[in-house]
């Protein structure tokens, strides 16, 4: 089940809210158990079998936690292995087998496994708990129910943000909901829903349509269109999801950290990764980069650490070589910035720095967008951005049937880049005097939110319009 | 607005939407979309079959689909969504004129760098491409309607305008398959007929910013010289409109009568056929029963389009004949009646707003108990004909309208739909029925789609 489905909006969420708020606020634990029940139902609706896998991970973590807290290395290592094992098997086993087969010309069979949804996210959440517990940064959670809620809590279970136990622990113990939080959370949820349904899904059609096209007919402008569209789609899709997660968390009294901070406003790659998927970035920084020595052990070691962290970051995103290439690409850029590039960028006009950052980001997402293990495949896509050699019979936007979707892409670019901020500042300047009436402004704001929610529902219903033209022939 | 009001309004919207599922009538079909809708009953107890339009693999997917399909204002929402999309489409087209030619390099002629290798030439033979002269440039104004377009003055709707690129690798494979048939059966004669679509004309080159070449001639360059080829030609929009339905993707009686005549002329170049047939009566079922025929394109547009067609059918004297559907799996010959003449003449046809009469009339094959065997291939024995010729007529749905009259010039006719090609071995059919004439007919797509390939018992062309 995804947040942007009618099942979630019309059935799951209302039922969850009603049940939750029917429990008097003084029964804090009962409210939490309502959330646990609904979270398990949420996961089970998409993964009825794998719900037991997550439950097993939680149970094992709970069982080991007492020993881990006491500083038992064996328990700590054993817990890490047990928690990481499903991730290794489900996500990387076939990838490893494929590479062994390729390297040694063997034909070991793959195993037919469907990867559990959200396994990369919830595994990392469990890891933060285990590591922080071992390092004595947090206290052991003695209530297995609350530990389950920390891992299973449906707003962040599938795609983050990756929440550290320390950040969420106070909210697990108390009931902090109030009308202001509910309202803010609802607004945040609707903003996320609109980002996903109105912008990301529509831009996604452009990406899918071009991806499905015979590559020999994809010209350089169309390739750029695909890459830029994917860049924008990914932002609205992922940040939309994070907004919805943060909003839902807020409704139930949980404060999640921000996961995005206008990443396409960045003026360097270093800056970009401080603004994009912040929870993942901080996980890798706190649990891998710094333990490896970070920047404290000399320039060479620092570069090596960056390389290791970004290779792992790439692999975390997917078991394909293109993700590793994507990670190493950023490692090289970050190393270059640490060594000399950031000094040059700081001296450049902001516009040039922004152009550079956006450009390398688009190239990066081009590597990211095609799941592949073929170097030739990756190189050909990147080369097509700069050369049309070999293109036969290229398609145009009209011929691909993408006219109607272009407006969403333009809107997406406007909103996500500094151009949008510049326009917003202009509007504020023009309409400044009218915004002094705070009551009217608040009413307008709320009306827009309600309107946006209705439009999202219309999009969700309308886009399934599926006329059956050739019912037999 | 006070803190609680906006949240309460949102909650109210949710409650109204949720309550509507309990109080509104469950709809099993959508007249606007001409399709089955997912009902809550189908979510668990009666899941739709895999070949159903509403098929979804999991319970949660089916439930979500049911929520969308049974949404209380679905028709209203869908209509406005389609209308809104058309508006955006028009907005972009207009905008493109002022934003200069951002995509000018999409023109094949502006790209010369990659066209020198043999592979590229095979895929896109730009050098020496024949210039399209039979459908010269015109300037017809149209507007977008839903995901289709409409000639405003005459209310004709059509797909596109779009560039309709043939895959020349596939064309070559088709040519090789024909060559293989020729090697196996050197006496068999081949004919092909192209039903030209609007997108193979130059009429929209300006809007598409594209120079449409002559696809027919390009494809012909790959075909063996012993195959005669011809195509449907219309000089201008008026002629086009006389040959095609305004609301459907098929050709109408004027178009297919012309097609029959053209194919007849091609075959007559090689041997004597019985005289060309003229209709004994032209039925206008709309006059008789007030049918307002809204075809596939109209149903695609739901209620956005009010235009309709008349349903006119020429009746020919086909003589004494026996018709069979040949079961694609077992090879069993099932006696059937082709076309719904009796149903239509007796006024028993469906009168639904979006019923596709072309398909219902021509694509039916009913046995004596009324069971439909239309999705097989057909054997027609014309008992009154003694020419000694046997026709294998391979076609998309356009061929169904001329199947009977064209086949009546032969002792035996095998009618094979392109969509069933993968289920039969063409050499087996030719051998079994002693076929000596093969006619291939259809839109250009039948030459460029892999699924429309011939299959052979020796596995020719298959990896």
PDB file of N, CA and C in Angstrom, chain B residues 199-284:
ATOM      1  N   UNK B 199      -1.656   9.091 -40.613  1.00  0.00           N
ATOM      2  CA  UNK B 199      -0.293   9.397 -40.177  1.00  0.00           C
ATOM      3  C   UNK B 199       0.772   9.008 -41.188  1.00  0.00           C
ATOM      4  N   UNK B 200       0.361   8.410 -42.297  1.00  0.00           N
ATOM      5  CA  UNK B 200       1.350   8.149 -43.349  1.00  0.00           C
ATOM      6  C   UNK B 200       1.215   9.189 -44.476  1.00  0.00           C
ATOM      7  N   UNK B 201       0.466  10.254 -44.195  1.00  0.00           N
ATOM      8  CA  UNK B 201       0.369  11.350 -45.171  1.00  0.00           C
ATOM      9  C   UNK B 201       1.292  12.495 -44.739  1.00  0.00           C
ATOM     10  N   UNK B 202       1.390  13.467 -45.598  1.00  0.00           N
ATOM     11  CA  UNK B 202       2.210  14.645 -45.238  1.00  0.00           C
ATOM     12  C   UNK B 202       1.350  15.776 -44.673  1.00  0.00           C
ATOM     13  N   UNK B 203       0.129  15.472 -44.352  1.00  0.00           N
ATOM     14  CA  UNK B 203      -0.807  16.537 -44.011  1.00  0.00           C
ATOM     15  C   UNK B 203      -0.496  17.249 -42.690  1.00  0.00           C
ATOM     16  N   UNK B 204       0.327  16.607 -41.855  1.00  0.00           N
ATOM     17  CA  UNK B 204       0.602  17.220 -40.553  1.00  0.00           C
ATOM     18  C   UNK B 204       2.090  17.506 -40.360  1.00  0.00           C
ATOM     19  N   UNK B 205       2.817  17.505 -41.465  1.00  0.00           N
ATOM     20  CA  UNK B 205       4.270  17.693 -41.358  1.00  0.00           C
ATOM     21  C   UNK B 205       4.630  18.990 -40.649  1.00  0.00           C
ATOM     22  N   UNK B 206       3.843  20.028 -40.896  1.00  0.00           N
ATOM     23  CA  UNK B 206       4.163  21.314 -40.284  1.00  0.00           C
ATOM     24  C   UNK B 206       4.024  21.242 -38.760  1.00  0.00           C
ATOM     25  N   UNK B 207       2.920  20.634 -38.310  1.00  0.00           N
ATOM     26  CA  UNK B 207       2.706  20.535 -36.863  1.00  0.00           C
ATOM     27  C   UNK B 207       3.739  19.628 -36.202  1.00  0.00           C
ATOM     28  N   UNK B 208       4.114  18.577 -36.919  1.00  0.00           N
ATOM     29  CA  UNK B 208       5.060  17.613 -36.344  1.00  0.00           C
ATOM     30  C   UNK B 208       6.499  18.052 -36.538  1.00  0.00           C
ATOM     31  N   UNK B 209       6.678  19.090 -37.342  1.00  0.00           N
ATOM     32  CA  UNK B 209       8.024  19.556 -37.621  1.00  0.00           C
ATOM     33  C   UNK B 209       8.836  18.406 -38.211  1.00  0.00           C
ATOM     34  N   UNK B 210       8.270  17.763 -39.206  1.00  0.00           N
ATOM     35  CA  UNK B 210       8.841  16.517 -39.697  1.00  0.00           C
ATOM     36  C   UNK B 210       8.533  16.378 -41.188  1.00  0.00           C
ATOM     37  N   UNK B 211       9.455  15.739 -41.880  1.00  0.00           N
ATOM     38  CA  UNK B 211       9.272  15.531 -43.308  1.00  0.00           C
ATOM     39  C   UNK B 211       8.940  14.056 -43.548  1.00  0.00           C
ATOM     40  N   UNK B 212       7.648  13.763 -43.630  1.00  0.00           N
ATOM     41  CA  UNK B 212       7.233  12.365 -43.750  1.00  0.00           C
ATOM     42  C   UNK B 212       7.636  11.788 -45.104  1.00  0.00           C
ATOM     43  N   UNK B 213       8.405  10.713 -45.093  1.00  0.00           N
ATOM     44  CA  UNK B 213       8.753  10.079 -46.358  1.00  0.00           C
ATOM     45  C   UNK B 213       7.643   9.117 -46.797  1.00  0.00           C
ATOM     46  N   UNK B 214       7.830   8.501 -47.934  1.00  0.00           N
ATOM     47  CA  UNK B 214       6.826   7.560 -48.424  1.00  0.00           C
ATOM     48  C   UNK B 214       7.107   6.185 -47.819  1.00  0.00           C
ATOM     49  N   UNK B 215       6.459   5.885 -46.711  1.00  0.00           N
ATOM     50  CA  UNK B 215       6.696   4.620 -46.011  1.00  0.00           C
ATOM     51  C   UNK B 215       6.405   3.418 -46.906  1.00  0.00           C
ATOM     52  N   UNK B 216       5.334   3.540 -47.685  1.00  0.00           N
ATOM     53  CA  UNK B 216       4.947   2.419 -48.551  1.00  0.00           C
ATOM     54  C   UNK B 216       6.093   2.067 -49.509  1.00  0.00           C
ATOM     55  N   UNK B 217       6.648   3.098 -50.122  1.00  0.00           N
ATOM     56  CA  UNK B 217       7.741   2.851 -51.066  1.00  0.00           C
ATOM     57  C   UNK B 217       8.980   2.341 -50.332  1.00  0.00           C
ATOM     58  N   UNK B 218       9.203   2.871 -49.146  1.00  0.00           N
ATOM     59  CA  UNK B 218      10.360   2.413 -48.361  1.00  0.00           C
ATOM     60  C   UNK B 218      10.243   0.931 -48.041  1.00  0.00           C
ATOM     61  N   UNK B 219       9.054   0.525 -47.618  1.00  0.00           N
ATOM     62  CA  UNK B 219       8.835  -0.890 -47.299  1.00  0.00           C
ATOM     63  C   UNK B 219       8.942  -1.725 -48.575  1.00  0.00           C
ATOM     64  N   UNK B 220       8.379  -1.185 -49.662  1.00  0.00           N
ATOM     65  CA  UNK B 220       8.397  -1.915 -50.950  1.00  0.00           C
ATOM     66  C   UNK B 220       9.827  -2.219 -51.401  1.00  0.00           C
ATOM     67  N   UNK B 221      10.764  -1.318 -51.062  1.00  0.00           N
ATOM     68  CA  UNK B 221      12.156  -1.543 -51.468  1.00  0.00           C
ATOM     69  C   UNK B 221      12.712  -2.843 -50.902  1.00  0.00           C
ATOM     70  N   UNK B 222      12.181  -3.265 -49.775  1.00  0.00           N
ATOM     71  CA  UNK B 222      12.692  -4.479 -49.142  1.00  0.00           C
ATOM     72  C   UNK B 222      11.987  -5.740 -49.639  1.00  0.00           C
ATOM     73  N   UNK B 223      10.832  -5.544 -50.256  1.00  0.00           N
ATOM     74  CA  UNK B 223      10.009  -6.708 -50.591  1.00  0.00           C
ATOM     75  C   UNK B 223      10.463  -7.355 -51.894  1.00  0.00           C
ATOM     76  N   UNK B 224      10.260  -8.670 -52.023  1.00  0.00           N
ATOM     77  CA  UNK B 224      10.676  -9.344 -53.262  1.00  0.00           C
ATOM     78  C   UNK B 224       9.887  -8.834 -54.461  1.00  0.00           C
ATOM     79  N   UNK B 225      10.541  -8.814 -55.603  1.00  0.00           N
ATOM     80  CA  UNK B 225       9.932  -8.241 -56.801  1.00  0.00           C
ATOM     81  C   UNK B 225       8.718  -8.992 -57.289  1.00  0.00           C
ATOM     82  N   UNK B 226       8.603 -10.286 -56.946  1.00  0.00           N
ATOM     83  CA  UNK B 226       7.464 -11.067 -57.449  1.00  0.00           C
ATOM     84  C   UNK B 226       6.184 -10.795 -56.670  1.00  0.00           C
ATOM     85  N   UNK B 227       6.258  -9.993 -55.631  1.00  0.00           N
ATOM     86  CA  UNK B 227       5.041  -9.674 -54.875  1.00  0.00           C
ATOM     87  C   UNK B 227       4.448  -8.366 -55.401  1.00  0.00           C
ATOM     88  N   UNK B 228       3.203  -8.419 -55.830  1.00  0.00           N
ATOM     89  CA  UNK B 228       2.541  -7.188 -56.265  1.00  0.00           C
ATOM     90  C   UNK B 228       2.072  -6.422 -55.030  1.00  0.00           C
ATOM     91  N   UNK B 229       2.219  -5.100 -55.101  1.00  0.00           N
ATOM     92  CA  UNK B 229       1.834  -4.280 -53.944  1.00  0.00           C
ATOM     93  C   UNK B 229       0.992  -3.093 -54.391  1.00  0.00           C
ATOM     94  N   UNK B 230       0.033  -2.772 -53.572  1.00  0.00           N
ATOM     95  CA  UNK B 230      -0.794  -1.603 -53.876  1.00  0.00           C
ATOM     96  C   UNK B 230      -1.264  -0.987 -52.552  1.00  0.00           C
ATOM     97  N   UNK B 231      -1.879   0.157 -52.653  1.00  0.00           N
ATOM     98  CA  UNK B 231      -2.341   0.815 -51.419  1.00  0.00           C
ATOM     99  C   UNK B 231      -3.582   1.667 -51.648  1.00  0.00           C
ATOM    100  N   UNK B 232      -4.232   1.965 -50.566  1.00  0.00           N
ATOM    101  CA  UNK B 232      -5.421   2.828 -50.611  1.00  0.00           C
ATOM    102  C   UNK B 232      -4.947   4.277 -50.692  1.00  0.00           C
ATOM    103  N   UNK B 233      -5.470   4.973 -51.674  1.00  0.00           N
ATOM    104  CA  UNK B 233      -5.044   6.367 -51.860  1.00  0.00           C
ATOM    105  C   UNK B 233      -6.256   7.293 -51.752  1.00  0.00           C
ATOM    106  N   UNK B 234      -6.068   8.367 -51.050  1.00  0.00           N
ATOM    107  CA  UNK B 234      -7.098   9.417 -51.020  1.00  0.00           C
ATOM    108  C   UNK B 234      -6.368  10.739 -51.206  1.00  0.00           C
ATOM    109  N   UNK B 235      -6.839  11.545 -52.130  1.00  0.00           N
ATOM    110  CA  UNK B 235      -6.100  12.746 -52.508  1.00  0.00           C
ATOM    111  C   UNK B 235      -6.193  13.855 -51.466  1.00  0.00           C
ATOM    112  N   UNK B 236      -7.326  13.899 -50.793  1.00  0.00           N
ATOM    113  CA  UNK B 236      -7.509  15.007 -49.855  1.00  0.00           C
ATOM    114  C   UNK B 236      -8.392  14.565 -48.687  1.00  0.00           C
ATOM    115  N   UNK B 237      -8.656  15.496 -47.828  1.00  0.00           N
ATOM    116  CA  UNK B 237      -9.412  15.179 -46.615  1.00  0.00           C
ATOM    117  C   UNK B 237     -10.824  14.679 -46.937  1.00  0.00           C
ATOM    118  N   UNK B 238     -11.445  15.312 -47.921  1.00  0.00           N
ATOM    119  CA  UNK B 238     -12.820  14.932 -48.264  1.00  0.00           C
ATOM    120  C   UNK B 238     -12.868  13.466 -48.692  1.00  0.00           C
ATOM    121  N   UNK B 239     -11.869  13.077 -49.474  1.00  0.00           N
ATOM    122  CA  UNK B 239     -11.824  11.703 -49.951  1.00  0.00           C
ATOM    123  C   UNK B 239     -11.555  10.751 -48.782  1.00  0.00           C
ATOM    124  N   UNK B 240     -10.632  11.170 -47.933  1.00  0.00           N
ATOM    125  CA  UNK B 240     -10.330  10.364 -46.743  1.00  0.00           C
ATOM    126  C   UNK B 240     -11.600  10.150 -45.924  1.00  0.00           C
ATOM    127  N   UNK B 241     -12.327  11.249 -45.737  1.00  0.00           N
ATOM    128  CA  UNK B 241     -13.507  11.157 -44.881  1.00  0.00           C
ATOM    129  C   UNK B 241     -14.610  10.296 -45.488  1.00  0.00           C
ATOM    130  N   UNK B 242     -14.570  10.188 -46.794  1.00  0.00           N
ATOM    131  CA  UNK B 242     -15.580   9.327 -47.419  1.00  0.00           C
ATOM    132  C   UNK B 242     -15.221   7.850 -47.243  1.00  0.00           C
ATOM    133  N   UNK B 243     -13.966   7.580 -46.937  1.00  0.00           N
ATOM    134  CA  UNK B 243     -13.506   6.186 -46.878  1.00  0.00           C
ATOM    135  C   UNK B 243     -13.361   5.632 -45.459  1.00  0.00           C
ATOM    136  N   UNK B 244     -13.400   6.511 -44.478  1.00  0.00           N
ATOM    137  CA  UNK B 244     -13.212   6.043 -43.091  1.00  0.00           C
ATOM    138  C   UNK B 244     -14.338   6.552 -42.210  1.00  0.00           C
ATOM    139  N   UNK B 245     -14.632   5.759 -41.179  1.00  0.00           N
ATOM    140  CA  UNK B 245     -15.619   6.224 -40.200  1.00  0.00           C
ATOM    141  C   UNK B 245     -15.084   7.442 -39.481  1.00  0.00           C
ATOM    142  N   UNK B 246     -15.982   8.316 -39.098  1.00  0.00           N
ATOM    143  CA  UNK B 246     -15.525   9.503 -38.370  1.00  0.00           C
ATOM    144  C   UNK B 246     -15.256   9.194 -36.895  1.00  0.00           C
ATOM    145  N   UNK B 247     -15.858   8.116 -36.373  1.00  0.00           N
ATOM    146  CA  UNK B 247     -15.705   7.848 -34.933  1.00  0.00           C
ATOM    147  C   UNK B 247     -14.993   6.530 -34.652  1.00  0.00           C
ATOM    148  N   UNK B 248     -14.505   5.867 -35.719  1.00  0.00           N
ATOM    149  CA  UNK B 248     -13.932   4.535 -35.546  1.00  0.00           C
ATOM    150  C   UNK B 248     -12.626   4.434 -36.320  1.00  0.00           C
ATOM    151  N   UNK B 249     -11.781   3.464 -35.934  1.00  0.00           N
ATOM    152  CA  UNK B 249     -10.483   3.364 -36.586  1.00  0.00           C
ATOM    153  C   UNK B 249     -10.507   2.498 -37.846  1.00  0.00           C
ATOM    154  N   UNK B 250     -11.669   1.988 -38.246  1.00  0.00           N
ATOM    155  CA  UNK B 250     -11.753   1.151 -39.450  1.00  0.00           C
ATOM    156  C   UNK B 250     -12.151   1.965 -40.678  1.00  0.00           C
ATOM    157  N   UNK B 251     -11.938   1.351 -41.832  1.00  0.00           N
ATOM    158  CA  UNK B 251     -12.461   1.986 -43.053  1.00  0.00           C
ATOM    159  C   UNK B 251     -13.945   1.689 -43.173  1.00  0.00           C
ATOM    160  N   UNK B 252     -14.678   2.568 -43.786  1.00  0.00           N
ATOM    161  CA  UNK B 252     -16.113   2.340 -43.943  1.00  0.00           C
ATOM    162  C   UNK B 252     -16.373   1.765 -45.340  1.00  0.00           C
ATOM    163  N   UNK B 253     -17.642   1.625 -45.719  1.00  0.00           N
ATOM    164  CA  UNK B 253     -17.984   0.890 -46.953  1.00  0.00           C
ATOM    165  C   UNK B 253     -17.283   1.450 -48.186  1.00  0.00           C
ATOM    166  N   UNK B 254     -17.162   2.782 -48.293  1.00  0.00           N
ATOM    167  CA  UNK B 254     -16.488   3.345 -49.474  1.00  0.00           C
ATOM    168  C   UNK B 254     -15.021   2.948 -49.511  1.00  0.00           C
ATOM    169  N   UNK B 255     -14.397   2.926 -48.351  1.00  0.00           N
ATOM    170  CA  UNK B 255     -12.989   2.567 -48.272  1.00  0.00           C
ATOM    171  C   UNK B 255     -12.766   1.119 -48.623  1.00  0.00           C
ATOM    172  N   UNK B 256     -13.544   0.239 -47.989  1.00  0.00           N
ATOM    173  CA  UNK B 256     -13.249  -1.179 -48.237  1.00  0.00           C
ATOM    174  C   UNK B 256     -13.749  -1.659 -49.597  1.00  0.00           C
ATOM    175  N   UNK B 257     -14.758  -0.973 -50.141  1.00  0.00           N
ATOM    176  CA  UNK B 257     -15.161  -1.333 -51.518  1.00  0.00           C
ATOM    177  C   UNK B 257     -14.026  -0.970 -52.485  1.00  0.00           C
ATOM    178  N   UNK B 258     -13.379   0.166 -52.204  1.00  0.00           N
ATOM    179  CA  UNK B 258     -12.225   0.566 -53.024  1.00  0.00           C
ATOM    180  C   UNK B 258     -11.073  -0.431 -52.840  1.00  0.00           C
ATOM    181  N   UNK B 259     -10.878  -0.851 -51.610  1.00  0.00           N
ATOM    182  CA  UNK B 259      -9.826  -1.818 -51.316  1.00  0.00           C
ATOM    183  C   UNK B 259     -10.056  -3.128 -52.044  1.00  0.00           C
ATOM    184  N   UNK B 260     -11.276  -3.613 -51.989  1.00  0.00           N
ATOM    185  CA  UNK B 260     -11.642  -4.857 -52.699  1.00  0.00           C
ATOM    186  C   UNK B 260     -11.319  -4.733 -54.179  1.00  0.00           C
ATOM    187  N   UNK B 261     -11.708  -3.597 -54.757  1.00  0.00           N
ATOM    188  CA  UNK B 261     -11.491  -3.374 -56.187  1.00  0.00           C
ATOM    189  C   UNK B 261      -9.984  -3.346 -56.525  1.00  0.00           C
ATOM    190  N   UNK B 262      -9.203  -2.675 -55.674  1.00  0.00           N
ATOM    191  CA  UNK B 262      -7.754  -2.577 -55.910  1.00  0.00           C
ATOM    192  C   UNK B 262      -7.086  -3.953 -55.833  1.00  0.00           C
ATOM    193  N   UNK B 263      -7.482  -4.737 -54.836  1.00  0.00           N
ATOM    194  CA  UNK B 263      -6.876  -6.073 -54.692  1.00  0.00           C
ATOM    195  C   UNK B 263      -7.297  -6.957 -55.876  1.00  0.00           C
ATOM    196  N   UNK B 264      -8.567  -6.837 -56.235  1.00  0.00           N
ATOM    197  CA  UNK B 264      -9.076  -7.597 -57.387  1.00  0.00           C
ATOM    198  C   UNK B 264      -8.257  -7.261 -58.639  1.00  0.00           C
ATOM    199  N   UNK B 265      -7.985  -5.984 -58.834  1.00  0.00           N
ATOM    200  CA  UNK B 265      -7.203  -5.552 -60.010  1.00  0.00           C
ATOM    201  C   UNK B 265      -5.797  -6.138 -59.980  1.00  0.00           C
ATOM    202  N   UNK B 266      -5.189  -6.159 -58.798  1.00  0.00           N
ATOM    203  CA  UNK B 266      -3.833  -6.701 -58.681  1.00  0.00           C
ATOM    204  C   UNK B 266      -3.808  -8.166 -59.072  1.00  0.00           C
ATOM    205  N   UNK B 267      -4.751  -8.931 -58.535  1.00  0.00           N
ATOM    206  CA  UNK B 267      -4.755 -10.379 -58.807  1.00  0.00           C
ATOM    207  C   UNK B 267      -5.079 -10.631 -60.281  1.00  0.00           C
ATOM    208  N   UNK B 268      -5.963  -9.796 -60.824  1.00  0.00           N
ATOM    209  CA  UNK B 268      -6.360  -9.961 -62.228  1.00  0.00           C
ATOM    210  C   UNK B 268      -5.198  -9.779 -63.195  1.00  0.00           C
ATOM    211  N   UNK B 269      -4.149  -9.128 -62.729  1.00  0.00           N
ATOM    212  CA  UNK B 269      -2.957  -8.988 -63.579  1.00  0.00           C
ATOM    213  C   UNK B 269      -2.340 -10.357 -63.858  1.00  0.00           C
ATOM    214  N   UNK B 270      -2.562 -11.313 -62.953  1.00  0.00           N
ATOM    215  CA  UNK B 270      -1.914 -12.611 -63.055  1.00  0.00           C
ATOM    216  C   UNK B 270      -2.822 -13.697 -63.598  1.00  0.00           C
ATOM    217  N   UNK B 271      -4.060 -13.697 -63.208  1.00  0.00           N
ATOM    218  CA  UNK B 271      -4.979 -14.686 -63.790  1.00  0.00           C
ATOM    219  C   UNK B 271      -6.412 -14.203 -63.742  1.00  0.00           C
ATOM    220  N   UNK B 272      -7.201 -14.904 -64.537  1.00  0.00           N
ATOM    221  CA  UNK B 272      -8.594 -14.521 -64.728  1.00  0.00           C
ATOM    222  C   UNK B 272      -9.418 -14.862 -63.484  1.00  0.00           C
ATOM    223  N   UNK B 273     -10.082 -13.870 -62.947  1.00  0.00           N
ATOM    224  CA  UNK B 273     -11.003 -14.111 -61.838  1.00  0.00           C
ATOM    225  C   UNK B 273     -12.425 -13.968 -62.357  1.00  0.00           C
ATOM    226  N   UNK B 274     -13.391 -14.485 -61.596  1.00  0.00           N
ATOM    227  CA  UNK B 274     -14.784 -14.214 -61.963  1.00  0.00           C
ATOM    228  C   UNK B 274     -14.997 -12.702 -61.896  1.00  0.00           C
ATOM    229  N   UNK B 275     -16.000 -12.163 -62.604  1.00  0.00           N
ATOM    230  CA  UNK B 275     -16.151 -10.698 -62.689  1.00  0.00           C
ATOM    231  C   UNK B 275     -16.252 -10.028 -61.314  1.00  0.00           C
ATOM    232  N   UNK B 276     -15.727  -8.812 -61.260  1.00  0.00           N
ATOM    233  CA  UNK B 276     -15.793  -8.007 -60.032  1.00  0.00           C
ATOM    234  C   UNK B 276     -17.252  -7.898 -59.591  1.00  0.00           C
ATOM    235  N   UNK B 277     -17.486  -8.047 -58.319  1.00  0.00           N
ATOM    236  CA  UNK B 277     -18.876  -8.040 -57.841  1.00  0.00           C
ATOM    237  C   UNK B 277     -19.322  -6.638 -57.431  1.00  0.00           C
ATOM    238  N   UNK B 278     -20.568  -6.392 -57.709  1.00  0.00           N
ATOM    239  CA  UNK B 278     -21.152  -5.131 -57.240  1.00  0.00           C
ATOM    240  C   UNK B 278     -22.254  -5.495 -56.237  1.00  0.00           C
ATOM    241  N   UNK B 279     -22.492  -4.641 -55.274  1.00  0.00           N
ATOM    242  CA  UNK B 279     -23.484  -4.998 -54.243  1.00  0.00           C
ATOM    243  C   UNK B 279     -24.882  -5.202 -54.837  1.00  0.00           C
ATOM    244  N   UNK B 280     -25.574  -6.203 -54.308  1.00  0.00           N
ATOM    245  CA  UNK B 280     -26.979  -6.371 -54.724  1.00  0.00           C
ATOM    246  C   UNK B 280     -27.864  -5.406 -53.935  1.00  0.00           C
ATOM    247  N   UNK B 281     -27.401  -5.008 -52.812  1.00  0.00           N
ATOM    248  CA  UNK B 281     -28.135  -4.007 -52.030  1.00  0.00           C
ATOM    249  C   UNK B 281     -27.178  -3.336 -51.048  1.00  0.00           C
ATOM    250  N   UNK B 282     -27.373  -2.052 -50.874  1.00  0.00           N
ATOM    251  CA  UNK B 282     -26.580  -1.384 -49.832  1.00  0.00           C
ATOM    252  C   UNK B 282     -27.512  -1.068 -48.667  1.00  0.00           C
ATOM    253  N   UNK B 283     -27.232  -1.689 -47.551  1.00  0.00           N
ATOM    254  CA  UNK B 283     -28.085  -1.528 -46.373  1.00  0.00           C
ATOM    255  C   UNK B 283     -27.596  -0.349 -45.551  1.00  0.00           C
ATOM    256  N   UNK B 284     -28.513   0.516 -45.231  1.00  0.00           N
ATOM    257  CA  UNK B 284     -28.190   1.552 -44.255  1.00  0.00           C
ATOM    258  C   UNK B 284     -28.969   1.233 -42.982  1.00  0.00           C
TER     259      UNK B 284
END
